[in-house]
Amino acid sequence: MTDTVTDHFDERELQVLKLLADDPVYTSFVLAEKLSLIRKTIALRLKSLKEKGLIERIGSDRKGYWNIK
């Protein structure tokens, strides 16, 4: 990602995006474990990324995956 693109995200959002790029089937629980954060923090970051139009969830919460646009 370029500097101009990453200027619009905080550090946690970038960490979440990197993990989802590595494995788009990660759940919020797994993301929270990998980043040593609570699930509420991950949920807020995922919501922010969805509102910015960068990610979308395809399928169910359990069997789906994240699509990075």
mmCIF file of N, CA and C in Angstrom:
data_model
loop_
_atom_site.group_PDB
_atom_site.id
_atom_site.type_symbol
_atom_site.label_atom_id
_atom_site.label_comp_id
_atom_site.label_asym_id
_atom_site.label_seq_id
_atom_site.Cartn_x
_atom_site.Cartn_y
_atom_site.Cartn_z
ATOM 1 N N MET A 1 0.836 -1.179 0.000
ATOM 2 C CA MET A 1 0.000 0.000 0.000
ATOM 3 C C MET A 1 0.884 1.247 0.000
ATOM 4 N N THR A 2 0.448 2.247 -0.682
ATOM 5 C CA THR A 2 1.219 3.488 -0.732
ATOM 6 C C THR A 2 0.917 4.350 0.476
ATOM 7 N N ASP A 3 1.771 5.328 0.706
ATOM 8 C CA ASP A 3 1.578 6.223 1.854
ATOM 9 C C ASP A 3 0.263 6.980 1.771
ATOM 10 N N THR A 4 -0.135 7.410 0.579
ATOM 11 C CA THR A 4 -1.371 8.169 0.463
ATOM 12 C C THR A 4 -2.587 7.314 0.792
ATOM 13 N N VAL A 5 -2.530 6.050 0.453
ATOM 14 C CA VAL A 5 -3.634 5.147 0.769
ATOM 15 C C VAL A 5 -3.667 4.855 2.262
ATOM 16 N N THR A 6 -2.517 4.593 2.851
ATOM 17 C CA THR A 6 -2.471 4.213 4.261
ATOM 18 C C THR A 6 -2.690 5.390 5.201
ATOM 19 N N ASP A 7 -2.645 6.617 4.713
ATOM 20 C CA ASP A 7 -2.908 7.777 5.566
ATOM 21 C C ASP A 7 -4.331 7.793 6.108
ATOM 22 N N HIS A 8 -5.244 7.106 5.460
ATOM 23 C CA HIS A 8 -6.660 7.121 5.846
ATOM 24 C C HIS A 8 -7.026 6.033 6.859
ATOM 25 N N PHE A 9 -6.053 5.289 7.330
ATOM 26 C CA PHE A 9 -6.303 4.183 8.259
ATOM 27 C C PHE A 9 -5.444 4.323 9.497
ATOM 28 N N ASP A 10 -5.984 3.840 10.617
ATOM 29 C CA ASP A 10 -5.139 3.799 11.796
ATOM 30 C C ASP A 10 -4.346 2.489 11.796
ATOM 31 N N GLU A 11 -3.442 2.365 12.722
ATOM 32 C CA GLU A 11 -2.540 1.206 12.763
ATOM 33 C C GLU A 11 -3.300 -0.115 12.913
ATOM 34 N N ARG A 12 -4.331 -0.125 13.740
ATOM 35 C CA ARG A 12 -5.112 -1.355 13.943
ATOM 36 C C ARG A 12 -5.825 -1.785 12.662
ATOM 37 N N GLU A 13 -6.371 -0.817 11.931
ATOM 38 C CA GLU A 13 -7.042 -1.146 10.670
ATOM 39 C C GLU A 13 -6.055 -1.749 9.673
ATOM 40 N N LEU A 14 -4.856 -1.205 9.632
ATOM 41 C CA LEU A 14 -3.839 -1.753 8.740
ATOM 42 C C LEU A 14 -3.455 -3.176 9.138
ATOM 43 N N GLN A 15 -3.352 -3.423 10.436
ATOM 44 C CA GLN A 15 -3.036 -4.767 10.911
ATOM 45 C C GLN A 15 -4.132 -5.749 10.530
ATOM 46 N N VAL A 16 -5.380 -5.335 10.689
ATOM 47 C CA VAL A 16 -6.514 -6.183 10.315
ATOM 48 C C VAL A 16 -6.487 -6.470 8.814
ATOM 49 N N LEU A 17 -6.265 -5.442 8.009
ATOM 50 C CA LEU A 17 -6.206 -5.627 6.555
ATOM 51 C C LEU A 17 -5.096 -6.590 6.150
ATOM 52 N N LYS A 18 -3.941 -6.470 6.778
ATOM 53 C CA LYS A 18 -2.820 -7.367 6.463
ATOM 54 C C LYS A 18 -3.170 -8.810 6.789
ATOM 55 N N LEU A 19 -3.793 -9.026 7.939
ATOM 56 C CA LEU A 19 -4.189 -10.386 8.304
ATOM 57 C C LEU A 19 -5.242 -10.941 7.352
ATOM 58 N N LEU A 20 -6.205 -10.111 6.972
ATOM 59 C CA LEU A 20 -7.244 -10.566 6.046
ATOM 60 C C LEU A 20 -6.672 -10.829 4.656
ATOM 61 N N ALA A 21 -5.638 -10.098 4.279
ATOM 62 C CA ALA A 21 -4.978 -10.357 2.999
ATOM 63 C C ALA A 21 -4.272 -11.709 3.038
ATOM 64 N N ASP A 22 -3.726 -12.069 4.202
ATOM 65 C CA ASP A 22 -3.056 -13.364 4.357
ATOM 66 C C ASP A 22 -4.044 -14.517 4.348
ATOM 67 N N ASP A 23 -5.176 -14.325 5.031
ATOM 68 C CA ASP A 23 -6.175 -15.386 5.115
ATOM 69 C C ASP A 23 -7.565 -14.766 5.277
ATOM 70 N N PRO A 24 -8.322 -14.660 4.187
ATOM 71 C CA PRO A 24 -9.620 -13.985 4.232
ATOM 72 C C PRO A 24 -10.713 -14.730 5.007
ATOM 73 N N VAL A 25 -10.457 -15.941 5.469
ATOM 74 C CA VAL A 25 -11.481 -16.659 6.224
ATOM 75 C C VAL A 25 -11.390 -16.409 7.729
ATOM 76 N N TYR A 26 -10.440 -15.589 8.155
ATOM 77 C CA TYR A 26 -10.323 -15.278 9.580
ATOM 78 C C TYR A 26 -11.618 -14.688 10.112
ATOM 79 N N THR A 27 -12.019 -15.157 11.262
ATOM 80 C CA THR A 27 -13.177 -14.602 11.961
ATOM 81 C C THR A 27 -12.703 -13.488 12.887
ATOM 82 N N SER A 28 -13.633 -12.742 13.436
ATOM 83 C CA SER A 28 -13.262 -11.681 14.371
ATOM 84 C C SER A 28 -12.580 -12.272 15.601
ATOM 85 N N PHE A 29 -12.986 -13.467 16.000
ATOM 86 C CA PHE A 29 -12.353 -14.136 17.142
ATOM 87 C C PHE A 29 -10.879 -14.410 16.859
ATOM 88 N N VAL A 30 -10.574 -14.944 15.689
ATOM 89 C CA VAL A 30 -9.187 -15.253 15.316
ATOM 90 C C VAL A 30 -8.375 -13.967 15.189
ATOM 91 N N LEU A 31 -8.960 -12.956 14.564
ATOM 92 C CA LEU A 31 -8.259 -11.669 14.430
ATOM 93 C C LEU A 31 -7.929 -11.098 15.806
ATOM 94 N N ALA A 32 -8.875 -11.181 16.732
ATOM 95 C CA ALA A 32 -8.646 -10.680 18.088
ATOM 96 C C ALA A 32 -7.508 -11.433 18.759
ATOM 97 N N GLU A 33 -7.476 -12.741 18.599
ATOM 98 C CA GLU A 33 -6.398 -13.543 19.185
ATOM 99 C C GLU A 33 -5.048 -13.170 18.586
ATOM 100 N N LYS A 34 -4.980 -13.068 17.277
ATOM 101 C CA LYS A 34 -3.718 -12.786 16.594
ATOM 102 C C LYS A 34 -3.177 -11.400 16.928
ATOM 103 N N LEU A 35 -4.061 -10.439 17.165
ATOM 104 C CA LEU A 35 -3.633 -9.077 17.466
ATOM 105 C C LEU A 35 -3.655 -8.766 18.960
ATOM 106 N N SER A 36 -4.000 -9.751 19.773
ATOM 107 C CA SER A 36 -4.083 -9.585 21.230
ATOM 108 C C SER A 36 -4.999 -8.415 21.611
ATOM 109 N N LEU A 37 -6.169 -8.394 20.981
ATOM 110 C CA LEU A 37 -7.169 -7.373 21.242
ATOM 111 C C LEU A 37 -8.481 -8.041 21.632
ATOM 112 N N ILE A 38 -9.398 -7.256 22.184
ATOM 113 C CA ILE A 38 -10.718 -7.800 22.477
ATOM 114 C C ILE A 38 -11.542 -7.786 21.191
ATOM 115 N N ARG A 39 -12.543 -8.652 21.139
ATOM 116 C CA ARG A 39 -13.352 -8.766 19.917
ATOM 117 C C ARG A 39 -14.119 -7.490 19.600
ATOM 118 N N LYS A 40 -14.488 -6.727 20.604
ATOM 119 C CA LYS A 40 -15.201 -5.460 20.375
ATOM 120 C C LYS A 40 -14.324 -4.498 19.560
ATOM 121 N N THR A 41 -13.038 -4.440 19.868
ATOM 122 C CA THR A 41 -12.113 -3.592 19.119
ATOM 123 C C THR A 41 -12.032 -4.044 17.673
ATOM 124 N N ILE A 42 -11.954 -5.348 17.458
ATOM 125 C CA ILE A 42 -11.902 -5.887 16.099
ATOM 126 C C ILE A 42 -13.205 -5.577 15.369
ATOM 127 N N ALA A 43 -14.323 -5.745 16.046
ATOM 128 C CA ALA A 43 -15.620 -5.463 15.431
ATOM 129 C C ALA A 43 -15.698 -4.003 14.982
ATOM 130 N N LEU A 44 -15.201 -3.084 15.798
ATOM 131 C CA LEU A 44 -15.202 -1.662 15.430
ATOM 132 C C LEU A 44 -14.310 -1.397 14.225
ATOM 133 N N ARG A 45 -13.158 -2.049 14.183
ATOM 134 C CA ARG A 45 -12.246 -1.876 13.042
ATOM 135 C C ARG A 45 -12.855 -2.459 11.768
ATOM 136 N N LEU A 46 -13.468 -3.627 11.871
ATOM 137 C CA LEU A 46 -14.105 -4.236 10.705
ATOM 138 C C LEU A 46 -15.249 -3.363 10.207
ATOM 139 N N LYS A 47 -16.022 -2.828 11.129
ATOM 140 C CA LYS A 47 -17.125 -1.942 10.757
ATOM 141 C C LYS A 47 -16.599 -0.708 10.029
ATOM 142 N N SER A 48 -15.538 -0.132 10.531
ATOM 143 C CA SER A 48 -14.944 1.041 9.904
ATOM 144 C C SER A 48 -14.448 0.724 8.493
ATOM 145 N N LEU A 49 -13.795 -0.410 8.338
ATOM 146 C CA LEU A 49 -13.292 -0.818 7.023
ATOM 147 C C LEU A 49 -14.433 -1.086 6.045
ATOM 148 N N LYS A 50 -15.535 -1.658 6.555
ATOM 149 C CA LYS A 50 -16.711 -1.884 5.698
ATOM 150 C C LYS A 50 -17.327 -0.562 5.280
ATOM 151 N N GLU A 51 -17.440 0.376 6.217
ATOM 152 C CA GLU A 51 -18.023 1.686 5.909
ATOM 153 C C GLU A 51 -17.179 2.463 4.900
ATOM 154 N N LYS A 52 -15.876 2.245 4.933
ATOM 155 C CA LYS A 52 -14.978 2.894 3.974
ATOM 156 C C LYS A 52 -14.997 2.191 2.616
ATOM 157 N N GLY A 53 -15.716 1.066 2.550
ATOM 158 C CA GLY A 53 -15.841 0.345 1.293
ATOM 159 C C GLY A 53 -14.633 -0.501 0.924
ATOM 160 N N LEU A 54 -13.826 -0.859 1.912
ATOM 161 C CA LEU A 54 -12.614 -1.617 1.626
ATOM 162 C C LEU A 54 -12.777 -3.118 1.745
ATOM 163 N N ILE A 55 -13.701 -3.549 2.578
ATOM 164 C CA ILE A 55 -13.924 -4.985 2.748
ATOM 165 C C ILE A 55 -15.419 -5.263 2.734
ATOM 166 N N GLU A 56 -15.740 -6.496 2.434
ATOM 167 C CA GLU A 56 -17.119 -6.958 2.549
ATOM 168 C C GLU A 56 -17.083 -8.421 2.954
ATOM 169 N N ARG A 57 -18.102 -8.826 3.660
ATOM 170 C CA ARG A 57 -18.204 -10.219 4.094
ATOM 171 C C ARG A 57 -19.022 -10.973 3.060
ATOM 172 N N ILE A 58 -18.465 -12.069 2.571
ATOM 173 C CA ILE A 58 -19.135 -12.943 1.624
ATOM 174 C C ILE A 58 -19.506 -14.227 2.377
ATOM 175 N N GLY A 59 -20.783 -14.552 2.395
ATOM 176 C CA GLY A 59 -21.231 -15.752 3.102
ATOM 177 C C GLY A 59 -21.518 -15.476 4.563
ATOM 178 N N SER A 60 -21.675 -16.550 5.299
ATOM 179 C CA SER A 60 -22.053 -16.440 6.708
ATOM 180 C C SER A 60 -20.858 -16.069 7.583
ATOM 181 N N ASP A 61 -21.153 -15.712 8.825
ATOM 182 C CA ASP A 61 -20.092 -15.371 9.770
ATOM 183 C C ASP A 61 -19.186 -16.568 10.044
ATOM 184 N N ARG A 62 -19.744 -17.739 10.030
ATOM 185 C CA ARG A 62 -18.980 -18.929 10.357
ATOM 186 C C ARG A 62 -18.270 -19.529 9.140
ATOM 187 N N LYS A 63 -18.945 -19.579 8.006
ATOM 188 C CA LYS A 63 -18.393 -20.255 6.826
ATOM 189 C C LYS A 63 -17.962 -19.299 5.719
ATOM 190 N N GLY A 64 -18.128 -17.991 5.917
ATOM 191 C CA GLY A 64 -17.825 -17.024 4.880
ATOM 192 C C GLY A 64 -16.362 -16.597 4.880
ATOM 193 N N TYR A 65 -16.113 -15.547 4.118
ATOM 194 C CA TYR A 65 -14.760 -14.995 4.039
ATOM 195 C C TYR A 65 -14.852 -13.493 3.777
ATOM 196 N N TRP A 66 -13.747 -12.805 3.977
ATOM 197 C CA TRP A 66 -13.665 -11.375 3.745
ATOM 198 C C TRP A 66 -13.115 -11.109 2.361
ATOM 199 N N ASN A 67 -13.782 -10.242 1.640
ATOM 200 C CA ASN A 67 -13.320 -9.821 0.321
ATOM 201 C C ASN A 67 -12.737 -8.418 0.460
ATOM 202 N N ILE A 68 -11.465 -8.288 0.131
ATOM 203 C CA ILE A 68 -10.817 -6.983 0.154
ATOM 204 C C ILE A 68 -10.977 -6.387 -1.227
ATOM 205 N N LYS A 69 -11.606 -5.234 -1.293
ATOM 206 C CA LYS A 69 -11.884 -4.596 -2.583
ATOM 207 C C LYS A 69 -10.690 -3.819 -3.103
#
